Amino acid sequence: SERGAGTRFRMRVPLTIAIVEVFTFECGGQAFVIPISTVEEILELGERAEPAAGSRIQASLIARRGHAVPLVSLEQVLALGAGAGAKKALVVRRGDDVVAFAIDRMLGRQEVVVRPLVDPLSRAPGVAGSTDLGDGRPTLVLDLGELADTLVTREAATP
């Protein structure tokens, strides 16, 4: 640029970017985020129940307001480990039912810029997009409702 002539900048912001309020949590030693609007409740996990009889999904049943709710280890579903360190559960609605996903710990609440994953080859069930929590590492934005639907569909299809 020349002195006194000025400089022109052009910035394009993709329309696919959205700012969303999220809960940040840890599972299997990794950070993940989930939109606050999809979480119905956060539960403290006491002793876990036994796995549901005849289930191929590693699920337990926990009591929530006098009703049994399936508890699925998110760590096991994402193949991050055995899920032994889970201390909290995120309760999400799946149609008329609710499902709880066991996680290690909550990290906080914040607003993030979410970038959807548009490449069909990188699209995985339950992953809505990615974000950066400020540490420079990409963090996955999870859709636990879709993940629950995928688990139930997979369970029903397995003979």
PDB file of C-alpha atoms in Angstrom:
ATOM      1  CA  SER A   1       0.000   0.000   0.000  1.00  0.00           C
ATOM      2  CA  GLU A   2       1.040   3.606  -0.466  1.00  0.00           C
ATOM      3  CA  ARG A   3       1.200   6.216   2.202  1.00  0.00           C
ATOM      4  CA  GLY A   4      -1.884   8.417   2.065  1.00  0.00           C
ATOM      5  CA  ALA A   5      -3.621   6.211  -0.518  1.00  0.00           C
ATOM      6  CA  GLY A   6      -5.299   3.989   2.085  1.00  0.00           C
ATOM      7  CA  THR A   7      -5.866   0.281   2.270  1.00  0.00           C
ATOM      8  CA  ARG A   8      -8.978  -1.669   1.508  1.00  0.00           C
ATOM      9  CA  PHE A   9      -9.887  -4.880   3.321  1.00  0.00           C
ATOM     10  CA  ARG A  10     -12.587  -7.298   2.309  1.00  0.00           C
ATOM     11  CA  MET A  11     -13.843  -9.892   4.755  1.00  0.00           C
ATOM     12  CA  ARG A  12     -16.336 -12.602   3.930  1.00  0.00           C
ATOM     13  CA  VAL A  13     -18.218 -14.397   6.680  1.00  0.00           C
ATOM     14  CA  PRO A  14     -19.805 -17.671   5.597  1.00  0.00           C
ATOM     15  CA  LEU A  15     -23.551 -17.882   6.135  1.00  0.00           C
ATOM     16  CA  THR A  16     -23.138 -21.365   7.588  1.00  0.00           C
ATOM     17  CA  ILE A  17     -21.466 -20.036  10.725  1.00  0.00           C
ATOM     18  CA  ALA A  18     -23.675 -19.632  13.783  1.00  0.00           C
ATOM     19  CA  ILE A  19     -23.076 -18.410  17.329  1.00  0.00           C
ATOM     20  CA  VAL A  20     -24.613 -20.842  19.805  1.00  0.00           C
ATOM     21  CA  GLU A  21     -24.742 -20.998  23.596  1.00  0.00           C
ATOM     22  CA  VAL A  22     -23.282 -24.355  24.660  1.00  0.00           C
ATOM     23  CA  PHE A  23     -22.322 -26.508  27.612  1.00  0.00           C
ATOM     24  CA  THR A  24     -18.714 -27.652  27.493  1.00  0.00           C
ATOM     25  CA  PHE A  25     -17.981 -31.045  29.011  1.00  0.00           C
ATOM     26  CA  GLU A  26     -15.257 -33.662  29.168  1.00  0.00           C
ATOM     27  CA  CYS A  27     -15.595 -37.284  28.207  1.00  0.00           C
ATOM     28  CA  GLY A  28     -12.732 -39.734  27.824  1.00  0.00           C
ATOM     29  CA  GLY A  29     -10.176 -36.973  28.352  1.00  0.00           C
ATOM     30  CA  GLN A  30     -11.534 -34.883  25.448  1.00  0.00           C
ATOM     31  CA  ALA A  31     -13.608 -31.725  25.470  1.00  0.00           C
ATOM     32  CA  PHE A  32     -16.931 -31.612  23.623  1.00  0.00           C
ATOM     33  CA  VAL A  33     -19.764 -29.098  23.415  1.00  0.00           C
ATOM     34  CA  ILE A  34     -23.519 -29.476  23.158  1.00  0.00           C
ATOM     35  CA  PRO A  35     -26.080 -26.729  22.529  1.00  0.00           C
ATOM     36  CA  ILE A  36     -27.808 -25.752  25.777  1.00  0.00           C
ATOM     37  CA  SER A  37     -31.196 -25.916  24.063  1.00  0.00           C
ATOM     38  CA  THR A  38     -30.862 -29.696  23.589  1.00  0.00           C
ATOM     39  CA  VAL A  39     -30.114 -30.495  27.245  1.00  0.00           C
ATOM     40  CA  GLU A  40     -33.172 -31.106  29.368  1.00  0.00           C
ATOM     41  CA  GLU A  41     -31.306 -31.729  32.625  1.00  0.00           C
ATOM     42  CA  ILE A  42     -27.861 -32.431  34.071  1.00  0.00           C
ATOM     43  CA  LEU A  43     -27.835 -35.200  36.669  1.00  0.00           C
ATOM     44  CA  GLU A  44     -25.279 -36.160  39.270  1.00  0.00           C
ATOM     45  CA  LEU A  45     -24.599 -39.908  38.959  1.00  0.00           C
ATOM     46  CA  GLY A  46     -24.625 -42.002  42.107  1.00  0.00           C
ATOM     47  CA  GLU A  47     -24.340 -45.749  41.845  1.00  0.00           C
ATOM     48  CA  ARG A  48     -25.221 -47.065  38.421  1.00  0.00           C
ATOM     49  CA  ALA A  49     -27.874 -49.645  37.729  1.00  0.00           C
ATOM     50  CA  GLU A  50     -27.197 -52.931  35.990  1.00  0.00           C
ATOM     51  CA  PRO A  51     -27.200 -53.026  32.166  1.00  0.00           C
ATOM     52  CA  ALA A  52     -30.663 -53.389  30.666  1.00  0.00           C
ATOM     53  CA  ALA A  53     -31.544 -57.033  29.990  1.00  0.00           C
ATOM     54  CA  GLY A  54     -31.135 -58.136  26.366  1.00  0.00           C
ATOM     55  CA  SER A  55     -29.553 -54.861  25.290  1.00  0.00           C
ATOM     56  CA  ARG A  56     -26.636 -54.807  22.856  1.00  0.00           C
ATOM     57  CA  ILE A  57     -26.017 -51.164  23.682  1.00  0.00           C
ATOM     58  CA  GLN A  58     -24.081 -50.802  26.925  1.00  0.00           C
ATOM     59  CA  ALA A  59     -26.861 -49.037  28.790  1.00  0.00           C
ATOM     60  CA  SER A  60     -27.964 -48.866  32.400  1.00  0.00           C
ATOM     61  CA  LEU A  61     -31.167 -47.600  33.907  1.00  0.00           C
ATOM     62  CA  ILE A  62     -31.232 -44.692  36.341  1.00  0.00           C
ATOM     63  CA  ALA A  63     -34.112 -43.176  38.270  1.00  0.00           C
ATOM     64  CA  ARG A  64     -35.233 -39.686  37.279  1.00  0.00           C
ATOM     65  CA  ARG A  65     -38.300 -38.241  38.977  1.00  0.00           C
ATOM     66  CA  GLY A  66     -39.689 -41.698  39.655  1.00  0.00           C
ATOM     67  CA  HIS A  67     -39.154 -42.989  36.098  1.00  0.00           C
ATOM     68  CA  ALA A  68     -36.486 -45.269  34.645  1.00  0.00           C
ATOM     69  CA  VAL A  69     -34.256 -43.554  32.100  1.00  0.00           C
ATOM     70  CA  PRO A  70     -31.692 -45.337  29.897  1.00  0.00           C
ATOM     71  CA  LEU A  71     -28.147 -44.226  30.702  1.00  0.00           C
ATOM     72  CA  VAL A  72     -25.629 -44.665  27.880  1.00  0.00           C
ATOM     73  CA  SER A  73     -21.892 -44.182  28.343  1.00  0.00           C
ATOM     74  CA  LEU A  74     -20.886 -41.520  25.816  1.00  0.00           C
ATOM     75  CA  GLU A  75     -17.282 -42.587  26.259  1.00  0.00           C
ATOM     76  CA  GLN A  76     -18.133 -46.114  25.072  1.00  0.00           C
ATOM     77  CA  VAL A  77     -20.340 -44.901  22.209  1.00  0.00           C
ATOM     78  CA  LEU A  78     -17.533 -42.674  20.912  1.00  0.00           C
ATOM     79  CA  ALA A  79     -14.968 -45.478  21.500  1.00  0.00           C
ATOM     80  CA  LEU A  80     -12.897 -43.341  23.868  1.00  0.00           C
ATOM     81  CA  GLY A  81     -12.712 -45.888  26.681  1.00  0.00           C
ATOM     82  CA  ALA A  82     -14.756 -47.908  29.146  1.00  0.00           C
ATOM     83  CA  GLY A  83     -16.679 -45.003  30.680  1.00  0.00           C
ATOM     84  CA  ALA A  84     -15.647 -45.801  34.242  1.00  0.00           C
ATOM     85  CA  GLY A  85     -15.002 -42.175  35.241  1.00  0.00           C
ATOM     86  CA  ALA A  86     -18.495 -40.845  34.485  1.00  0.00           C
ATOM     87  CA  LYS A  87     -19.853 -38.645  37.270  1.00  0.00           C
ATOM     88  CA  LYS A  88     -22.600 -36.691  35.478  1.00  0.00           C
ATOM     89  CA  ALA A  89     -25.294 -37.349  32.904  1.00  0.00           C
ATOM     90  CA  LEU A  90     -26.769 -35.115  30.216  1.00  0.00           C
ATOM     91  CA  VAL A  91     -30.471 -35.842  29.729  1.00  0.00           C
ATOM     92  CA  VAL A  92     -31.742 -35.201  26.197  1.00  0.00           C
ATOM     93  CA  ARG A  93     -35.182 -35.718  24.680  1.00  0.00           C
ATOM     94  CA  ARG A  94     -35.647 -38.248  21.901  1.00  0.00           C
ATOM     95  CA  GLY A  95     -39.199 -37.889  20.652  1.00  0.00           C
ATOM     96  CA  ASP A  96     -41.450 -38.604  23.640  1.00  0.00           C
ATOM     97  CA  ASP A  97     -38.662 -40.366  25.540  1.00  0.00           C
ATOM     98  CA  VAL A  98     -35.526 -39.165  27.273  1.00  0.00           C
ATOM     99  CA  VAL A  99     -32.026 -40.638  27.206  1.00  0.00           C
ATOM    100  CA  ALA A 100     -29.159 -39.835  29.571  1.00  0.00           C
ATOM    101  CA  PHE A 101     -25.548 -39.823  28.374  1.00  0.00           C
ATOM    102  CA  ALA A 102     -22.885 -40.405  31.032  1.00  0.00           C
ATOM    103  CA  ILE A 103     -19.977 -37.934  30.897  1.00  0.00           C
ATOM    104  CA  ASP A 104     -16.918 -37.334  33.060  1.00  0.00           C
ATOM    105  CA  ARG A 105     -17.434 -33.705  34.091  1.00  0.00           C
ATOM    106  CA  MET A 106     -18.906 -30.363  33.118  1.00  0.00           C
ATOM    107  CA  LEU A 107     -16.432 -27.656  32.131  1.00  0.00           C
ATOM    108  CA  GLY A 108     -18.695 -24.651  31.721  1.00  0.00           C
ATOM    109  CA  ARG A 109     -21.142 -22.653  29.682  1.00  0.00           C
ATOM    110  CA  GLN A 110     -20.212 -20.254  26.906  1.00  0.00           C
ATOM    111  CA  GLU A 111     -21.064 -18.901  23.475  1.00  0.00           C
ATOM    112  CA  VAL A 112     -19.114 -20.355  20.570  1.00  0.00           C
ATOM    113  CA  VAL A 113     -19.014 -20.020  16.813  1.00  0.00           C
ATOM    114  CA  VAL A 114     -20.172 -23.316  15.318  1.00  0.00           C
ATOM    115  CA  ARG A 115     -19.033 -24.386  11.892  1.00  0.00           C
ATOM    116  CA  PRO A 116     -21.027 -27.304  10.426  1.00  0.00           C
ATOM    117  CA  LEU A 117     -19.235 -30.237   8.842  1.00  0.00           C
ATOM    118  CA  VAL A 118     -20.280 -30.171   5.201  1.00  0.00           C
ATOM    119  CA  ASP A 119     -18.063 -32.874   3.710  1.00  0.00           C
ATOM    120  CA  PRO A 120     -20.269 -35.986   3.352  1.00  0.00           C
ATOM    121  CA  LEU A 121     -17.232 -38.228   3.889  1.00  0.00           C
ATOM    122  CA  SER A 122     -16.516 -36.692   7.299  1.00  0.00           C
ATOM    123  CA  ARG A 123     -20.163 -36.701   8.431  1.00  0.00           C
ATOM    124  CA  ALA A 124     -20.663 -38.937  11.462  1.00  0.00           C
ATOM    125  CA  PRO A 125     -23.951 -39.518  13.281  1.00  0.00           C
ATOM    126  CA  GLY A 126     -24.248 -37.317  16.336  1.00  0.00           C
ATOM    127  CA  VAL A 127     -21.659 -34.758  15.223  1.00  0.00           C
ATOM    128  CA  ALA A 128     -23.280 -31.426  14.320  1.00  0.00           C
ATOM    129  CA  GLY A 129     -20.156 -29.393  13.660  1.00  0.00           C
ATOM    130  CA  SER A 130     -16.961 -28.068  15.159  1.00  0.00           C
ATOM    131  CA  THR A 131     -15.784 -25.066  17.112  1.00  0.00           C
ATOM    132  CA  ASP A 132     -12.687 -23.628  18.763  1.00  0.00           C
ATOM    133  CA  LEU A 133     -12.790 -23.068  22.517  1.00  0.00           C
ATOM    134  CA  GLY A 134      -9.962 -20.555  22.385  1.00  0.00           C
ATOM    135  CA  ASP A 135      -7.091 -22.999  22.831  1.00  0.00           C
ATOM    136  CA  GLY A 136      -6.602 -23.487  19.079  1.00  0.00           C
ATOM    137  CA  ARG A 137      -7.782 -27.091  19.035  1.00  0.00           C
ATOM    138  CA  PRO A 138     -10.966 -28.027  17.176  1.00  0.00           C
ATOM    139  CA  THR A 139     -13.771 -29.271  19.406  1.00  0.00           C
ATOM    140  CA  LEU A 140     -16.710 -31.329  18.184  1.00  0.00           C
ATOM    141  CA  VAL A 141     -20.253 -30.069  18.655  1.00  0.00           C
ATOM    142  CA  LEU A 142     -22.411 -33.103  19.457  1.00  0.00           C
ATOM    143  CA  ASP A 143     -26.062 -33.738  18.658  1.00  0.00           C
ATOM    144  CA  LEU A 144     -26.947 -36.283  21.340  1.00  0.00           C
ATOM    145  CA  GLY A 145     -30.553 -36.561  20.131  1.00  0.00           C
ATOM    146  CA  GLU A 146     -29.353 -37.757  16.727  1.00  0.00           C
ATOM    147  CA  LEU A 147     -26.821 -40.043  18.402  1.00  0.00           C
ATOM    148  CA  ALA A 148     -29.582 -41.589  20.524  1.00  0.00           C
ATOM    149  CA  ASP A 149     -31.700 -42.147  17.388  1.00  0.00           C
ATOM    150  CA  THR A 150     -28.728 -43.815  15.694  1.00  0.00           C
ATOM    151  CA  LEU A 151     -28.150 -46.125  18.667  1.00  0.00           C
ATOM    152  CA  VAL A 152     -31.802 -47.172  18.805  1.00  0.00           C
ATOM    153  CA  THR A 153     -31.890 -47.774  15.025  1.00  0.00           C
ATOM    154  CA  ARG A 154     -28.679 -49.819  15.223  1.00  0.00           C
ATOM    155  CA  GLU A 155     -30.082 -51.818  18.182  1.00  0.00           C
ATOM    156  CA  ALA A 156     -33.308 -52.572  16.302  1.00  0.00           C
ATOM    157  CA  ALA A 157     -31.453 -53.623  13.112  1.00  0.00           C
ATOM    158  CA  THR A 158     -29.079 -56.032  14.879  1.00  0.00           C
ATOM    159  CA  PRO A 159     -30.527 -59.608  14.911  1.00  0.00           C
TER     160      PRO A 159
END
